Coordinates of C-alpha atoms in Angstrom, one line a residue:
Chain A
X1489 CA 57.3 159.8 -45.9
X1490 CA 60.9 160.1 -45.8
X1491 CA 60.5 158.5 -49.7
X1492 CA 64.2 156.5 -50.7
X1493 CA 66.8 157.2 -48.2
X1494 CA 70.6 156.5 -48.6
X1495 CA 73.8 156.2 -46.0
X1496 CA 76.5 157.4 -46.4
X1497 CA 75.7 160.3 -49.0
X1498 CA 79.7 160.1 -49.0
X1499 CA 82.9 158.0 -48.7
X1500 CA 86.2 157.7 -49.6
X1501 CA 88.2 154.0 -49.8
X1502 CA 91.3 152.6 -50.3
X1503 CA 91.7 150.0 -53.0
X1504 CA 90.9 146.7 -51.0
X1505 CA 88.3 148.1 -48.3
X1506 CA 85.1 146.9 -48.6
X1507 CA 81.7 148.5 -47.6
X1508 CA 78.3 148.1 -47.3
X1509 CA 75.9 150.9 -48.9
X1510 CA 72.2 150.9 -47.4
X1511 CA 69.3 152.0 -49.0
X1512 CA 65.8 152.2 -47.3
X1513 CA 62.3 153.1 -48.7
X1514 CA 58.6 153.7 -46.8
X1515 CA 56.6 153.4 -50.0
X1516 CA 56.1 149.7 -49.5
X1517 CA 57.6 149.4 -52.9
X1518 CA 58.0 145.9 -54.2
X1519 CA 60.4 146.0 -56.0
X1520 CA 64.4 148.2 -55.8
X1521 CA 67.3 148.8 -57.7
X1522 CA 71.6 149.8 -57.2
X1523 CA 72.4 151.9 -60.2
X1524 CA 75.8 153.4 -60.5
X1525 CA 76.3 156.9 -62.8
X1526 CA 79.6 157.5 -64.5
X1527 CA 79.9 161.3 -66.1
X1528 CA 79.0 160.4 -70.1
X1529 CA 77.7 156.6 -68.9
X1530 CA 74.2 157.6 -68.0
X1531 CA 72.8 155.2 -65.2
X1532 CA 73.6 152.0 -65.3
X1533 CA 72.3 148.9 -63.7
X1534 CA 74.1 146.7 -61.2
X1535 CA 71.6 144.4 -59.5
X1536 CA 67.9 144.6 -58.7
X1537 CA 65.5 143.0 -56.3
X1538 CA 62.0 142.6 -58.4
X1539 CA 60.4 141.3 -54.9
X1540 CA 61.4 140.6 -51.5
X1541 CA 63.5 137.3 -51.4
X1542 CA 64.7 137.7 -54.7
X1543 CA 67.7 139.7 -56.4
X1544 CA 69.1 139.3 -60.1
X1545 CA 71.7 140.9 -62.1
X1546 CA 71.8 143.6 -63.8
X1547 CA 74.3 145.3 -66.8
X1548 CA 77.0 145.8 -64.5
X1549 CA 77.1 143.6 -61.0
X1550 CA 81.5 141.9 -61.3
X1551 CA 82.7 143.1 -58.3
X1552 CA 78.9 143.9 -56.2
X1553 CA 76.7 141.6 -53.8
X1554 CA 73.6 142.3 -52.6
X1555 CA 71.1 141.6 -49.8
X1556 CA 67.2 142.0 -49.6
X1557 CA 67.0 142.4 -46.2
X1558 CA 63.3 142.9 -46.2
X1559 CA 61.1 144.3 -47.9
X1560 CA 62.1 148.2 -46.9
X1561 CA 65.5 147.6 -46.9
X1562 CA 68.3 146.6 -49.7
X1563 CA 72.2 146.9 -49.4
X1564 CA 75.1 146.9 -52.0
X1565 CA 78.7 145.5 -50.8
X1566 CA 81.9 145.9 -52.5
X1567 CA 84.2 143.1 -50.9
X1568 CA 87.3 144.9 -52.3
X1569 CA 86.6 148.1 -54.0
X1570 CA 88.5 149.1 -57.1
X1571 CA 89.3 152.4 -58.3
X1572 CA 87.3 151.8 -61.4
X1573 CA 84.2 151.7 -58.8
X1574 CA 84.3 155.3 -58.1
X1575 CA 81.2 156.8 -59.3
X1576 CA 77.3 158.2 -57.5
X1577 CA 75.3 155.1 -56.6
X1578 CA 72.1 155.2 -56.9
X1579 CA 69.2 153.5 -54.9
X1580 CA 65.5 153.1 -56.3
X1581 CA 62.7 151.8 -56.0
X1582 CA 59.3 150.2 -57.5
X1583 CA 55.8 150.3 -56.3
X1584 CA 55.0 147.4 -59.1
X1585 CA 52.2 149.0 -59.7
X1586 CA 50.5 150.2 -63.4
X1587 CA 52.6 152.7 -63.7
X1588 CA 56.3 152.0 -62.5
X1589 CA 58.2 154.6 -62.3
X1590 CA 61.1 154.5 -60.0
X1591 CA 61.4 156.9 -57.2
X1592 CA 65.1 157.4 -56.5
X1593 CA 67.5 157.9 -53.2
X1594 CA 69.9 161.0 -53.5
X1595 CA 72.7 158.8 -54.0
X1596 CA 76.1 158.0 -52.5
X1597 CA 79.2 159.5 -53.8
X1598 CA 82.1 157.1 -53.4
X1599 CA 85.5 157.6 -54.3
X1600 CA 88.1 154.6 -54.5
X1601 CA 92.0 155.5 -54.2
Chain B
X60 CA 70.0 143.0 -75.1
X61 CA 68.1 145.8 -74.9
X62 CA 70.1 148.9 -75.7
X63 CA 68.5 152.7 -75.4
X64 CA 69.9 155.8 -77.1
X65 CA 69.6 159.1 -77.0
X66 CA 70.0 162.0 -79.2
X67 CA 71.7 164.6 -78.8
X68 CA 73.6 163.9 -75.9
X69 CA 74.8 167.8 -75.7
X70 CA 72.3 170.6 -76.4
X71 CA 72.6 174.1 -75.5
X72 CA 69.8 176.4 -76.8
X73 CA 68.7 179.7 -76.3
X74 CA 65.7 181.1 -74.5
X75 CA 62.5 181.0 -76.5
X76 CA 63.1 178.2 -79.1
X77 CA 62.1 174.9 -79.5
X78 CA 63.9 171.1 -79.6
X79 CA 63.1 167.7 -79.5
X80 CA 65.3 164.9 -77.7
X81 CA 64.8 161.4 -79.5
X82 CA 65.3 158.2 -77.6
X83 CA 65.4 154.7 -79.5
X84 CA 65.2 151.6 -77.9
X85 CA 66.0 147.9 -79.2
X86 CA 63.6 145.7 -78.8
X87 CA 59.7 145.8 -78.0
X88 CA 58.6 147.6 -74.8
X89 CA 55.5 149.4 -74.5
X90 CA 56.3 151.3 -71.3
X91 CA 58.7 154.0 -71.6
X92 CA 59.8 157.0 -68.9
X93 CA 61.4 160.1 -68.8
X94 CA 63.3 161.8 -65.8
X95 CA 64.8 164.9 -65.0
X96 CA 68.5 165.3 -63.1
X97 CA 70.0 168.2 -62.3
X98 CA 73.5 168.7 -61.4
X99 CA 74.2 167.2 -58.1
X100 CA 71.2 165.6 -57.5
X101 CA 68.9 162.9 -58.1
X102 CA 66.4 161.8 -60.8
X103 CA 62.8 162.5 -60.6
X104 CA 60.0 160.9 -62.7
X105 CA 58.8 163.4 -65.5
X106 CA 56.3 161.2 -67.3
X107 CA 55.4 157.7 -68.0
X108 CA 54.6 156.8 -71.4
X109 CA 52.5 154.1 -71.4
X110 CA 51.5 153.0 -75.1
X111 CA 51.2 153.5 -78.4
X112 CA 50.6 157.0 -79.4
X113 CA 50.6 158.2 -75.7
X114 CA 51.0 161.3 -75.5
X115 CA 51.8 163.3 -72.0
X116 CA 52.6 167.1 -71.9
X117 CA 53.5 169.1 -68.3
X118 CA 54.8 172.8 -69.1
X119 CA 56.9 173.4 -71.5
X120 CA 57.3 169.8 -72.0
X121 CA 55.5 167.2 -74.1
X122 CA 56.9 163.0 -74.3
X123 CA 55.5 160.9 -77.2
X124 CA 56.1 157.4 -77.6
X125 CA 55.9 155.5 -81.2
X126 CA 55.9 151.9 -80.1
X127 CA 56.1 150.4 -83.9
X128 CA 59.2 152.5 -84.5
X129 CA 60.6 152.0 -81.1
X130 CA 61.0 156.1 -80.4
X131 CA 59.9 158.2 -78.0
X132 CA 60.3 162.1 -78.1
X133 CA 60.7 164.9 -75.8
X134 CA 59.7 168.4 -77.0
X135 CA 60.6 171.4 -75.3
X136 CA 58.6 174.3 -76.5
X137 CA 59.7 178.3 -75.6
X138 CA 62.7 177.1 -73.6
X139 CA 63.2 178.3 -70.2
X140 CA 66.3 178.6 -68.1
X141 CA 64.9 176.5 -65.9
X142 CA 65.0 173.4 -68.0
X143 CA 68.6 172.8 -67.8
X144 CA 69.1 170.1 -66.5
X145 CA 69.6 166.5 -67.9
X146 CA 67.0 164.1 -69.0
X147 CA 67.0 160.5 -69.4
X148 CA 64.4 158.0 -71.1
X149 CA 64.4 154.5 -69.7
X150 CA 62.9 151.5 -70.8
X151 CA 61.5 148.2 -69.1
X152 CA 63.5 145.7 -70.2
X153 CA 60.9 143.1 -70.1
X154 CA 57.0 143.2 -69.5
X155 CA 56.9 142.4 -65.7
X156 CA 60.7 141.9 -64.5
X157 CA 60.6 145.9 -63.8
X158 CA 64.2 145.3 -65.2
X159 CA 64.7 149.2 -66.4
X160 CA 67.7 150.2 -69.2
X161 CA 68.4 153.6 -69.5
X162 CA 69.4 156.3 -72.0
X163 CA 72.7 157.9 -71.9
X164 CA 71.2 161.0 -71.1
X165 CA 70.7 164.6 -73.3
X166 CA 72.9 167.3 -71.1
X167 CA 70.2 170.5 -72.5
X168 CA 71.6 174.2 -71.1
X169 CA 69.6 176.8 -72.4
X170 CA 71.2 180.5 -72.3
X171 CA 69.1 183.4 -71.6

């Protein structure tokens, strides 16, 4: 099991570019999250899929769009990235299970010029 | 809105003692977690508290959660080097939207 994988596990942008991060998982989790960590901010939430077909909002999603693409797979687009989106992203995931913990991707550092 | 805090956010102890990290949340949850990130990297689950009065203890680490007062604990005991890292609580927003709000984080170094 390859657990929570990410792509790219770096990038750099201009202000305006748009991308797509992707974010996989072989757990046949239920349930995954896009967190983005800022240094002193902790993790933060920006939108989260509770079950294939559905995605909702989380603390932080102006200026993010998602797509469940199935149940393995779930992306996070910036249309027009801003430098005030530079930060580690964060994929995770839920078996929705009893217990719940999340099992986390190593993340995507992204930098915004 | 559910907010979660920690305290300290900074801690740097030496080798051998012992600290606890507090983490308060807002409203009622009665699932509360605790991960581990070091620098550079990603989380990992430490434990899952899953109740009132649970209690969990791996190592040199033992998480408590106080559902009435809304507090969970970590307790390191005999520090190692090895624990620095930082450690987050997080909290299920809501029973069954696996909606999760996390702490700020507690930075710990501990200096041989």
């Amino acid at each position: 099991n390859a657990g929570v994988t990410q792509t790219p596990k770096f990038q750099v942008l201009k202000t305006g570019q748009s991308m797509t991060l992707q974010c996989a998982q072989d757990m046949n989790h239920n349930s995954m999250y896009w967190y983005r960590q800022d240094p002193g901010m902790g993790l933060r939430l920006i939108y989260y899929s509770a079950s294939e077909g559905t995605t909702d909002k989380g603390e932080v999603p102006n200026g993010y769009n998602v797509s469940r693409l199935n149940k393995r797979e779930f992306s996070l687009r910036l249309e027009s990235a801003a430098p005030s989106q530079t930060s580690v992203y964060f994929c995770a995931s839920v078996l929705g299970s009893f217990y719940n913990e999340q099992f986390f991707g190593p993340g995507t550092r992204l930098t915004v010029l | 809105e559910l907010k979660v805090e920690q305290n300290p956010l900074f801690l740097s102890m030496q080798e051998g003692k012992n600290y606890t990290i507090y983490c308060n949340y807002s409203t009622t949850s009665d699932r509360l977690y605790w991960y581990r990130q070091d620098p550079g990297k990603s989380l990992e689950s430490l434990f899952v508290l899953l109740s009132n009065g649970a209690v969990k203890q791996e190592g040199r680490l033992m998480a408590s959660l106080d559902t009435k007062a809304r507090l969970s604990t970590l307790h390191i005991t005999a520090a190692v080097h090895d624990l620095s890292a930082t450690y987050f609580c997080a909290v299920d927003a809501s029973s069954g939207t696996y909606k999760y709000i996390f702490g700020t984080g507690t930075r710990l170094k501990v200096l041989a």
